[in-house]
Amino acid sequence: MMRTYSLTVLLWGCMLHAVPMMLSPKRTNKHSERITGLSENDGKTLYRTKRGWMWNQFFLLEEYTGPDTQYVGKLHTDQDKGDGNLKYILTGDGAGSLFIIDENTGDIHAAKKLDREEKSLYVLRAKAIDRKTGRQVEPESEFIIKIHDINDNEPKFTKDMYTASIPEMSGVGTSVIQVTATDADDANYGNSAKIVYSILQGQPYFSVDPETGIIKTALPDMSRENREQYQVVIQAKDMGGQMGGLSGTTTVNITLTDVNDNPPRFPQSTYQFSSPESAPPGTPLGRIKANDPDVGENAEIEYSISSEDGSDMFDIITDKDTQEGIITVKKQLDFENKMLYTLRVEATNTHPDPRFLQLGPFKDTALVKISVEDIDEPPVFSRSSYLIEVDEDAKERSIIGQVVAQDPDITKNAIKYSVDRHTDLDRIFNIYSGNGSLFISKPLDREETPWHNITVIATEINNPKQSSQIPVFIRILDINDHAPEFAKYYETFVCENAKAGQLIQTVSAVDKDEPPRGHKFFFELVPEFAVHPNFSIVDNKDNTAGIMTRRNRYNRSKMSTYLLPVIIFDNDYPIQSSTGTLTIRVCACDSRGNMQSCNAEALLLPAGLSTGALIAILLCIVILLVLVVLFAALKRQRKKEPLIISKDDVRDNIVTYNDEGGGEEDTQAFDIGTLRNPEAREESKMRRDVIPETIFQIRRTAPLWENTDVQDFIHRRLKENDLDPSAPPYDSLATYAYEGNDSIANSLSSLESLTTDGNQDYDYLSDWGPRFKKLADMYGGEESDRD
């Protein structure tokens, strides 16, 4: 209900008593002023009482919607006689726009609807003036208009939508989020801004505190797996939540986050897989998966094989992306050994939550049965490799060993054996295809090849594709089949002045055989030389022997060379021996025993000719031969003056070609077709007898259809070249094999002029132009040429 306040403002004036003379009044506040003056009653004092504007605050309701303007109050002074002489004026906040005053009556009205939320207080000033004099009858006074609030604003939340999350399985009363609403109404006036929160949607899962707006859980053990998203609508209502109050709402989206409160579970208790027995280790056989309704790391699972049966043959790994268990082969399977495996696979959470361990073990088990499939396998040898030892003197076709292989399948197919000839190119060994017995096909020689590495192949007869191979290492054992011999060729000499019992040579022996106890050699002279008058042999017992002299002095003029046969024995069975002959030369030695000469021819030289003299004679002969050779070489060289001294010489050159050409069939050298057929049409061709540095533009000349004389043809060509500015700066001499029939000019070559009997006139060379000046100078002077 709107309340209208009417206030009459009275202006209390001062009443002046009649006096002869009235002074100008002076106003003060809150006290009386004593005024003295002259009047007809001398000695009397006049008193005036001061009174001011009597104001209270104006109160005005906001949002007035009546048909008329809202009346605020009335200004009035007791100076107003009602005759219209006074004028009321209003100034300040909203004066003239929001608040208007009747200047005659002083009535104040609100011209517009006011909103407290925009402005709640207006300060105005009022005064009354005399229309005639324009003077204020009373001082200006200030008053306040306050806007009283009404409940015209509903509560508003700070957000249109809230988002919150809370772990699942939380207890009752767990705080989720706090929402806040504000009201623009005056909180100090009435209950317009008093807000109460309530929940409109989201029960019975959540509740809200009516005063604080804190949302809490209302049910225990809410499971994310049952429901993950909740939408809660919260209402904020003013007027303390009473009927008639304004309200606003907001939406809160609440998500339950996951906790590890669910163990993994296999959807089935038994799984079946199969694998061929040939599957290599690491081959995946299948996948199994335990379901876990949790998400994220709470759903991570680790798989393992808990049973002993098959744990050494199979393995299981976890696929981190799909959380599946992949069963793989760990070792090579064998159908004939075991055909069925039963595995117990366990799935366990990797991140259990201790708060929920009481719900039970967070793991599950399942049985996995794996059947092994039989396949046709290649033969299997009894060993991974074979080592066979055989004596090198073993006879051909003698059996040296046997390899054994069998079919691992149940059918036990027959097997044949063969030798891989890539490993036995000489075909020294062979094998019986039925039983795998190896035998020798060619003689063996340990000293040539002590080891043989061959490969034996076993193949199923019914299925040749099924085969396997194995290495066979054959070691050739040594027998004593080689006699020892001197370790090297010995150049032995004895001095002419040697003494008896003097050591002149130490010899040793070698043997290609390798006896197990090592070599042991014995040396002695042949029986015919057992008592040798010149030399003897002493066995040193260390596989060496010394050659000793048995007499004093040796004469090379009588005997320059001695042959000493020596027998060398070994100690293996059977004993092998050989005879080696030492050649002992008699030499001239100095006093220290150093050899000087061993040639017997030196004794025949003249006694007065020394070695130095012989060397000097030989040196002179060599020098004479060198001089003769040098002289002959110089005689062959002829010094020729070149026609062109340097590149800057501009004289004409004669280019000589030593190329005879390829005859008439040679079309790459000189074209002699023109000489043979002068009537042939000439083409514009480059010079082929020289290689010009610059390609010149060759001028085409008229063909000589009517001229058949070769000499005239050549003369015309010479003249054309002399007058051609694009010709090269040198001439070339081209020799043609054909000069035409019955040529008048005979030979054009001036080089053959020396062979003629008569004198020739070479003055015409001067007429050929400056390029033939050198030839003219060379052959123009007859007298000088003859000299």
PDB file of C-alpha atoms in Angstrom, residues 65-311:
ATOM      1  CA  THR A  65       2.816   3.720 -10.892  1.00  0.00           C
ATOM      2  CA  GLY A  66      -0.247   5.934 -10.078  1.00  0.00           C
ATOM      3  CA  PRO A  67      -2.154   7.939 -12.701  1.00  0.00           C
ATOM      4  CA  ASP A  68      -1.016  11.311 -11.325  1.00  0.00           C
ATOM      5  CA  THR A  69       2.319  12.649 -10.339  1.00  0.00           C
ATOM      6  CA  GLN A  70       3.411  11.685  -6.883  1.00  0.00           C
ATOM      7  CA  TYR A  71       2.982  14.480  -4.387  1.00  0.00           C
ATOM      8  CA  VAL A  72       6.082  15.129  -2.310  1.00  0.00           C
ATOM      9  CA  GLY A  73       5.253  18.114  -0.052  1.00  0.00           C
ATOM     10  CA  LYS A  74       4.655  21.893   0.172  1.00  0.00           C
ATOM     11  CA  LEU A  75       6.887  24.893   0.777  1.00  0.00           C
ATOM     12  CA  HIS A  76       5.307  27.862   2.581  1.00  0.00           C
ATOM     13  CA  THR A  77       6.377  30.977   4.464  1.00  0.00           C
ATOM     14  CA  ASP A  78       4.327  33.301   6.650  1.00  0.00           C
ATOM     15  CA  GLN A  79       5.498  36.110   4.441  1.00  0.00           C
ATOM     16  CA  ASP A  80       3.222  34.740   1.805  1.00  0.00           C
ATOM     17  CA  LYS A  81      -0.022  36.797   2.017  1.00  0.00           C
ATOM     18  CA  GLY A  82      -1.608  34.863  -0.803  1.00  0.00           C
ATOM     19  CA  ASP A  83      -1.423  37.818  -3.133  1.00  0.00           C
ATOM     20  CA  GLY A  84       1.065  36.176  -5.462  1.00  0.00           C
ATOM     21  CA  ASN A  85       3.937  38.458  -4.643  1.00  0.00           C
ATOM     22  CA  LEU A  86       6.215  35.610  -3.569  1.00  0.00           C
ATOM     23  CA  LYS A  87       7.869  33.077  -5.835  1.00  0.00           C
ATOM     24  CA  TYR A  88       9.164  29.627  -4.714  1.00  0.00           C
ATOM     25  CA  ILE A  89      12.296  28.275  -6.342  1.00  0.00           C
ATOM     26  CA  LEU A  90      13.712  24.717  -6.038  1.00  0.00           C
ATOM     27  CA  THR A  91      17.338  23.778  -6.920  1.00  0.00           C
ATOM     28  CA  GLY A  92      19.567  20.719  -6.397  1.00  0.00           C
ATOM     29  CA  ASP A  93      19.501  17.023  -7.405  1.00  0.00           C
ATOM     30  CA  GLY A  94      16.792  16.409  -9.997  1.00  0.00           C
ATOM     31  CA  ALA A  95      15.235  19.859  -9.614  1.00  0.00           C
ATOM     32  CA  GLY A  96      13.229  20.707 -12.698  1.00  0.00           C
ATOM     33  CA  SER A  97      13.502  17.215 -14.138  1.00  0.00           C
ATOM     34  CA  LEU A  98      12.642  14.726 -11.446  1.00  0.00           C
ATOM     35  CA  PHE A  99      11.128  17.175  -9.007  1.00  0.00           C
ATOM     36  CA  ILE A 100       8.991  20.176 -10.001  1.00  0.00           C
ATOM     37  CA  ILE A 101       7.590  22.918  -7.773  1.00  0.00           C
ATOM     38  CA  ASP A 102       4.606  25.179  -8.168  1.00  0.00           C
ATOM     39  CA  GLU A 103       6.281  28.590  -7.836  1.00  0.00           C
ATOM     40  CA  ASN A 104       3.057  30.179  -6.637  1.00  0.00           C
ATOM     41  CA  THR A 105       1.889  27.603  -4.090  1.00  0.00           C
ATOM     42  CA  GLY A 106       5.171  25.828  -3.264  1.00  0.00           C
ATOM     43  CA  ASP A 107       3.754  22.347  -3.956  1.00  0.00           C
ATOM     44  CA  ILE A 108       6.451  19.782  -4.920  1.00  0.00           C
ATOM     45  CA  HIS A 109       5.695  16.756  -7.153  1.00  0.00           C
ATOM     46  CA  ALA A 110       7.797  13.881  -8.537  1.00  0.00           C
ATOM     47  CA  ALA A 111       7.627  14.135 -12.308  1.00  0.00           C
ATOM     48  CA  LYS A 112       9.018  10.644 -13.021  1.00  0.00           C
ATOM     49  CA  LYS A 113       9.106   7.168 -11.559  1.00  0.00           C
ATOM     50  CA  LEU A 114      12.092   6.825  -9.282  1.00  0.00           C
ATOM     51  CA  ASP A 115      14.360   3.782  -8.765  1.00  0.00           C
ATOM     52  CA  ARG A 116      16.125   3.483  -5.459  1.00  0.00           C
ATOM     53  CA  GLU A 117      18.661   1.106  -6.921  1.00  0.00           C
ATOM     54  CA  GLU A 118      19.786   3.889  -9.225  1.00  0.00           C
ATOM     55  CA  LYS A 119      19.770   6.721  -6.631  1.00  0.00           C
ATOM     56  CA  SER A 120      18.426   6.518  -3.104  1.00  0.00           C
ATOM     57  CA  LEU A 121      18.999  10.103  -1.853  1.00  0.00           C
ATOM     58  CA  TYR A 122      18.369  13.553  -3.356  1.00  0.00           C
ATOM     59  CA  VAL A 123      19.572  16.847  -1.821  1.00  0.00           C
ATOM     60  CA  LEU A 124      17.612  19.980  -2.795  1.00  0.00           C
ATOM     61  CA  ARG A 125      17.588  23.660  -1.820  1.00  0.00           C
ATOM     62  CA  ALA A 126      14.490  25.910  -1.513  1.00  0.00           C
ATOM     63  CA  LYS A 127      14.062  29.712  -1.364  1.00  0.00           C
ATOM     64  CA  ALA A 128      11.292  32.263  -1.594  1.00  0.00           C
ATOM     65  CA  ILE A 129      11.847  35.617  -3.359  1.00  0.00           C
ATOM     66  CA  ASP A 130       9.802  38.763  -3.809  1.00  0.00           C
ATOM     67  CA  ARG A 131       8.619  39.046  -7.371  1.00  0.00           C
ATOM     68  CA  LYS A 132       8.787  42.839  -7.280  1.00  0.00           C
ATOM     69  CA  THR A 133      12.161  43.372  -5.717  1.00  0.00           C
ATOM     70  CA  GLY A 134      13.721  40.045  -6.602  1.00  0.00           C
ATOM     71  CA  ARG A 135      15.049  39.783  -3.079  1.00  0.00           C
ATOM     72  CA  GLN A 136      14.844  36.704  -0.927  1.00  0.00           C
ATOM     73  CA  VAL A 137      12.371  37.062   1.816  1.00  0.00           C
ATOM     74  CA  GLU A 138      14.008  34.201   3.622  1.00  0.00           C
ATOM     75  CA  PRO A 139      17.504  32.655   3.367  1.00  0.00           C
ATOM     76  CA  GLU A 140      17.935  29.513   1.175  1.00  0.00           C
ATOM     77  CA  SER A 141      17.286  26.277   3.023  1.00  0.00           C
ATOM     78  CA  GLU A 142      18.468  22.680   2.193  1.00  0.00           C
ATOM     79  CA  PHE A 143      16.353  19.561   2.556  1.00  0.00           C
ATOM     80  CA  ILE A 144      16.651  15.848   1.655  1.00  0.00           C
ATOM     81  CA  ILE A 145      14.340  13.495  -0.197  1.00  0.00           C
ATOM     82  CA  LYS A 146      14.921   9.819   0.543  1.00  0.00           C
ATOM     83  CA  ILE A 147      13.563   7.047  -1.680  1.00  0.00           C
ATOM     84  CA  HIS A 148      11.980   4.253   0.227  1.00  0.00           C
ATOM     85  CA  ASP A 149      12.776   0.773  -1.143  1.00  0.00           C
ATOM     86  CA  ILE A 150      10.220  -1.705  -2.384  1.00  0.00           C
ATOM     87  CA  ASN A 151      10.903  -5.333  -3.292  1.00  0.00           C
ATOM     88  CA  ASP A 152      11.352  -4.886  -6.994  1.00  0.00           C
ATOM     89  CA  ASN A 153      14.581  -6.897  -7.586  1.00  0.00           C
ATOM     90  CA  GLU A 154      14.833 -10.657  -7.529  1.00  0.00           C
ATOM     91  CA  PRO A 155      17.987 -12.405  -6.253  1.00  0.00           C
ATOM     92  CA  LYS A 156      20.649 -13.128  -8.897  1.00  0.00           C
ATOM     93  CA  PHE A 157      23.366 -15.810  -8.753  1.00  0.00           C
ATOM     94  CA  THR A 158      26.943 -14.920  -9.537  1.00  0.00           C
ATOM     95  CA  LYS A 159      27.004 -17.622 -12.240  1.00  0.00           C
ATOM     96  CA  ASP A 160      24.316 -18.862 -14.546  1.00  0.00           C
ATOM     97  CA  MET A 161      25.723 -22.401 -14.257  1.00  0.00           C
ATOM     98  CA  TYR A 162      28.036 -24.066 -11.779  1.00  0.00           C
ATOM     99  CA  THR A 163      30.198 -27.153 -12.326  1.00  0.00           C
ATOM    100  CA  ALA A 164      31.421 -29.339  -9.501  1.00  0.00           C
ATOM    101  CA  SER A 165      32.736 -32.826  -8.877  1.00  0.00           C
ATOM    102  CA  ILE A 166      32.938 -35.140  -5.905  1.00  0.00           C
ATOM    103  CA  PRO A 167      34.388 -38.657  -5.476  1.00  0.00           C
ATOM    104  CA  GLU A 168      31.901 -41.428  -5.581  1.00  0.00           C
ATOM    105  CA  MET A 169      31.102 -43.314  -2.402  1.00  0.00           C
ATOM    106  CA  SER A 170      31.403 -40.074  -0.391  1.00  0.00           C
ATOM    107  CA  GLY A 171      29.641 -39.867   2.970  1.00  0.00           C
ATOM    108  CA  VAL A 172      26.469 -37.912   3.752  1.00  0.00           C
ATOM    109  CA  GLY A 173      27.086 -34.204   4.303  1.00  0.00           C
ATOM    110  CA  THR A 174      30.191 -34.002   2.128  1.00  0.00           C
ATOM    111  CA  SER A 175      30.448 -30.460   0.763  1.00  0.00           C
ATOM    112  CA  VAL A 176      30.236 -30.209  -2.978  1.00  0.00           C
ATOM    113  CA  ILE A 177      30.160 -26.481  -3.860  1.00  0.00           C
ATOM    114  CA  GLN A 178      28.808 -23.175  -2.542  1.00  0.00           C
ATOM    115  CA  VAL A 179      26.507 -21.005  -4.649  1.00  0.00           C
ATOM    116  CA  THR A 180      25.980 -17.283  -3.989  1.00  0.00           C
ATOM    117  CA  ALA A 181      23.123 -14.974  -4.954  1.00  0.00           C
ATOM    118  CA  THR A 182      22.818 -11.180  -4.475  1.00  0.00           C
ATOM    119  CA  ASP A 183      19.746  -8.853  -4.231  1.00  0.00           C
ATOM    120  CA  ALA A 184      19.858  -5.219  -5.367  1.00  0.00           C
ATOM    121  CA  ASP A 185      17.175  -4.169  -2.898  1.00  0.00           C
ATOM    122  CA  ASP A 186      17.949  -2.308   0.341  1.00  0.00           C
ATOM    123  CA  ALA A 187      19.142  -4.747   2.934  1.00  0.00           C
ATOM    124  CA  ASN A 188      18.551  -2.176   5.715  1.00  0.00           C
ATOM    125  CA  TYR A 189      14.909  -1.680   4.922  1.00  0.00           C
ATOM    126  CA  GLY A 190      12.583  -4.562   5.418  1.00  0.00           C
ATOM    127  CA  ASN A 191      13.250  -8.101   4.126  1.00  0.00           C
ATOM    128  CA  SER A 192      13.541  -7.233   0.471  1.00  0.00           C
ATOM    129  CA  ALA A 193      17.198  -8.329   0.358  1.00  0.00           C
ATOM    130  CA  LYS A 194      17.045 -11.244   2.794  1.00  0.00           C
ATOM    131  CA  ILE A 195      17.773 -14.378   0.719  1.00  0.00           C
ATOM    132  CA  VAL A 196      16.970 -17.974   1.530  1.00  0.00           C
ATOM    133  CA  TYR A 197      18.355 -20.905  -0.591  1.00  0.00           C
ATOM    134  CA  SER A 198      16.384 -24.022  -1.414  1.00  0.00           C
ATOM    135  CA  ILE A 199      16.781 -26.986  -3.781  1.00  0.00           C
ATOM    136  CA  LEU A 200      14.259 -27.445  -6.543  1.00  0.00           C
ATOM    137  CA  GLN A 201      15.882 -30.365  -8.379  1.00  0.00           C
ATOM    138  CA  GLY A 202      18.463 -32.910  -7.242  1.00  0.00           C
ATOM    139  CA  GLN A 203      16.777 -34.504  -4.275  1.00  0.00           C
ATOM    140  CA  PRO A 204      17.237 -36.867  -2.578  1.00  0.00           C
ATOM    141  CA  TYR A 205      20.875 -36.985  -3.646  1.00  0.00           C
ATOM    142  CA  PHE A 206      21.876 -33.479  -2.568  1.00  0.00           C
ATOM    143  CA  SER A 207      20.803 -30.737  -0.171  1.00  0.00           C
ATOM    144  CA  VAL A 208      21.606 -27.047   0.220  1.00  0.00           C
ATOM    145  CA  ASP A 209      22.144 -24.928   3.306  1.00  0.00           C
ATOM    146  CA  PRO A 210      19.367 -22.228   3.219  1.00  0.00           C
ATOM    147  CA  GLU A 211      21.609 -19.474   4.546  1.00  0.00           C
ATOM    148  CA  THR A 212      25.081 -20.203   3.108  1.00  0.00           C
ATOM    149  CA  GLY A 213      24.147 -21.887  -0.181  1.00  0.00           C
ATOM    150  CA  ILE A 214      26.550 -24.798   0.416  1.00  0.00           C
ATOM    151  CA  ILE A 215      25.468 -27.919  -1.486  1.00  0.00           C
ATOM    152  CA  LYS A 216      26.103 -31.209   0.296  1.00  0.00           C
ATOM    153  CA  THR A 217      25.546 -34.896  -0.378  1.00  0.00           C
ATOM    154  CA  ALA A 218      22.321 -36.288   1.037  1.00  0.00           C
ATOM    155  CA  LEU A 219      22.700 -40.007   0.237  1.00  0.00           C
ATOM    156  CA  PRO A 220      25.564 -42.338   1.195  1.00  0.00           C
ATOM    157  CA  ASP A 221      27.634 -44.498  -1.203  1.00  0.00           C
ATOM    158  CA  MET A 222      26.570 -42.927  -4.468  1.00  0.00           C
ATOM    159  CA  SER A 223      28.193 -45.047  -7.198  1.00  0.00           C
ATOM    160  CA  ARG A 224      29.654 -43.550 -10.355  1.00  0.00           C
ATOM    161  CA  GLU A 225      29.083 -46.810 -12.150  1.00  0.00           C
ATOM    162  CA  ASN A 226      25.317 -46.464 -11.506  1.00  0.00           C
ATOM    163  CA  ARG A 227      25.081 -42.754 -12.300  1.00  0.00           C
ATOM    164  CA  GLU A 228      27.840 -40.314 -13.048  1.00  0.00           C
ATOM    165  CA  GLN A 229      26.140 -36.967 -13.817  1.00  0.00           C
ATOM    166  CA  TYR A 230      23.682 -35.037 -11.672  1.00  0.00           C
ATOM    167  CA  GLN A 231      21.940 -31.728 -12.407  1.00  0.00           C
ATOM    168  CA  VAL A 232      20.845 -29.758  -9.333  1.00  0.00           C
ATOM    169  CA  VAL A 233      18.645 -26.621  -9.513  1.00  0.00           C
ATOM    170  CA  ILE A 234      19.040 -24.179  -6.595  1.00  0.00           C
ATOM    171  CA  GLN A 235      16.558 -21.351  -5.844  1.00  0.00           C
ATOM    172  CA  ALA A 236      17.390 -18.098  -4.034  1.00  0.00           C
ATOM    173  CA  LYS A 237      14.279 -16.228  -2.689  1.00  0.00           C
ATOM    174  CA  ASP A 238      14.142 -12.852  -0.956  1.00  0.00           C
ATOM    175  CA  MET A 239      11.694 -11.661   1.737  1.00  0.00           C
ATOM    176  CA  GLY A 240      13.214 -14.379   3.876  1.00  0.00           C
ATOM    177  CA  GLY A 241      11.608 -16.998   1.712  1.00  0.00           C
ATOM    178  CA  GLN A 242       8.084 -15.805   2.556  1.00  0.00           C
ATOM    179  CA  MET A 243       5.242 -15.875   0.131  1.00  0.00           C
ATOM    180  CA  GLY A 244       5.341 -12.966  -2.265  1.00  0.00           C
ATOM    181  CA  GLY A 245       9.122 -12.767  -2.332  1.00  0.00           C
ATOM    182  CA  LEU A 246      11.042 -12.671  -5.573  1.00  0.00           C
ATOM    183  CA  SER A 247      13.353 -15.555  -6.532  1.00  0.00           C
ATOM    184  CA  GLY A 248      16.129 -16.582  -8.962  1.00  0.00           C
ATOM    185  CA  THR A 249      17.541 -19.982  -9.861  1.00  0.00           C
ATOM    186  CA  THR A 250      20.817 -21.503 -11.057  1.00  0.00           C
ATOM    187  CA  THR A 251      21.899 -24.920 -12.287  1.00  0.00           C
ATOM    188  CA  VAL A 252      24.732 -26.927 -10.758  1.00  0.00           C
ATOM    189  CA  ASN A 253      26.172 -29.844 -12.798  1.00  0.00           C
ATOM    190  CA  ILE A 254      27.771 -32.331 -10.411  1.00  0.00           C
ATOM    191  CA  THR A 255      30.002 -35.192 -11.611  1.00  0.00           C
ATOM    192  CA  LEU A 256      30.943 -38.187  -9.516  1.00  0.00           C
ATOM    193  CA  THR A 257      34.637 -38.972  -9.999  1.00  0.00           C
ATOM    194  CA  ASP A 258      35.871 -42.540 -10.024  1.00  0.00           C
ATOM    195  CA  VAL A 259      37.527 -44.398  -7.180  1.00  0.00           C
ATOM    196  CA  ASN A 260      38.837 -47.949  -7.324  1.00  0.00           C
ATOM    197  CA  ASP A 261      35.872 -49.621  -5.680  1.00  0.00           C
ATOM    198  CA  ASN A 262      35.382 -52.412  -8.224  1.00  0.00           C
ATOM    199  CA  PRO A 263      37.651 -55.461  -8.735  1.00  0.00           C
ATOM    200  CA  PRO A 264      38.307 -56.873 -12.241  1.00  0.00           C
ATOM    201  CA  ARG A 265      36.054 -59.705 -13.330  1.00  0.00           C
ATOM    202  CA  PHE A 266      36.470 -62.186 -16.201  1.00  0.00           C
ATOM    203  CA  PRO A 267      33.272 -62.470 -18.238  1.00  0.00           C
ATOM    204  CA  GLN A 268      33.833 -66.216 -18.568  1.00  0.00           C
ATOM    205  CA  SER A 269      35.634 -68.772 -16.508  1.00  0.00           C
ATOM    206  CA  THR A 270      37.330 -70.769 -19.300  1.00  0.00           C
ATOM    207  CA  TYR A 271      39.026 -69.809 -22.552  1.00  0.00           C
ATOM    208  CA  GLN A 272      40.123 -72.086 -25.404  1.00  0.00           C
ATOM    209  CA  PHE A 273      43.110 -71.474 -27.728  1.00  0.00           C
ATOM    210  CA  SER A 274      45.218 -73.606 -30.055  1.00  0.00           C
ATOM    211  CA  SER A 275      48.728 -73.321 -31.449  1.00  0.00           C
ATOM    212  CA  PRO A 276      50.707 -75.259 -34.048  1.00  0.00           C
ATOM    213  CA  GLU A 277      53.755 -76.882 -32.588  1.00  0.00           C
ATOM    214  CA  SER A 278      55.943 -75.001 -35.070  1.00  0.00           C
ATOM    215  CA  ALA A 279      54.980 -71.600 -33.654  1.00  0.00           C
ATOM    216  CA  PRO A 280      58.209 -69.754 -32.803  1.00  0.00           C
ATOM    217  CA  PRO A 281      58.663 -68.158 -29.361  1.00  0.00           C
ATOM    218  CA  GLY A 282      56.866 -64.832 -29.082  1.00  0.00           C
ATOM    219  CA  THR A 283      53.932 -65.859 -31.296  1.00  0.00           C
ATOM    220  CA  PRO A 284      50.635 -64.450 -29.887  1.00  0.00           C
ATOM    221  CA  LEU A 285      47.920 -67.082 -29.459  1.00  0.00           C
ATOM    222  CA  GLY A 286      44.976 -64.988 -28.248  1.00  0.00           C
ATOM    223  CA  ARG A 287      43.637 -62.273 -25.977  1.00  0.00           C
ATOM    224  CA  ILE A 288      41.602 -62.357 -22.811  1.00  0.00           C
ATOM    225  CA  LYS A 289      40.148 -59.419 -20.902  1.00  0.00           C
ATOM    226  CA  ALA A 290      38.825 -58.924 -17.396  1.00  0.00           C
ATOM    227  CA  ASN A 291      36.172 -56.218 -17.127  1.00  0.00           C
ATOM    228  CA  ASP A 292      36.592 -53.412 -14.602  1.00  0.00           C
ATOM    229  CA  PRO A 293      33.806 -50.777 -14.437  1.00  0.00           C
ATOM    230  CA  ASP A 294      36.280 -48.257 -13.055  1.00  0.00           C
ATOM    231  CA  VAL A 295      38.084 -45.853 -15.347  1.00  0.00           C
ATOM    232  CA  GLY A 296      41.586 -44.441 -15.704  1.00  0.00           C
ATOM    233  CA  GLU A 297      44.316 -45.878 -13.565  1.00  0.00           C
ATOM    234  CA  ASN A 298      41.683 -47.490 -11.356  1.00  0.00           C
ATOM    235  CA  ALA A 299      40.899 -49.834 -14.260  1.00  0.00           C
ATOM    236  CA  GLU A 300      44.517 -50.779 -15.030  1.00  0.00           C
ATOM    237  CA  ILE A 301      45.015 -54.546 -14.838  1.00  0.00           C
ATOM    238  CA  GLU A 302      48.082 -56.762 -14.644  1.00  0.00           C
ATOM    239  CA  TYR A 303      47.821 -60.333 -15.965  1.00  0.00           C
ATOM    240  CA  SER A 304      49.924 -63.275 -14.812  1.00  0.00           C
ATOM    241  CA  ILE A 305      49.996 -67.063 -15.008  1.00  0.00           C
ATOM    242  CA  SER A 306      49.580 -68.448 -11.526  1.00  0.00           C
ATOM    243  CA  SER A 307      49.621 -72.198 -12.248  1.00  0.00           C
ATOM    244  CA  GLU A 308      52.783 -74.222 -12.717  1.00  0.00           C
ATOM    245  CA  ASP A 309      51.404 -76.145 -15.659  1.00  0.00           C
ATOM    246  CA  GLY A 310      52.508 -74.337 -18.802  1.00  0.00           C
ATOM    247  CA  SER A 311      54.092 -71.377 -17.078  1.00  0.00           C
TER     248      SER A 311
END
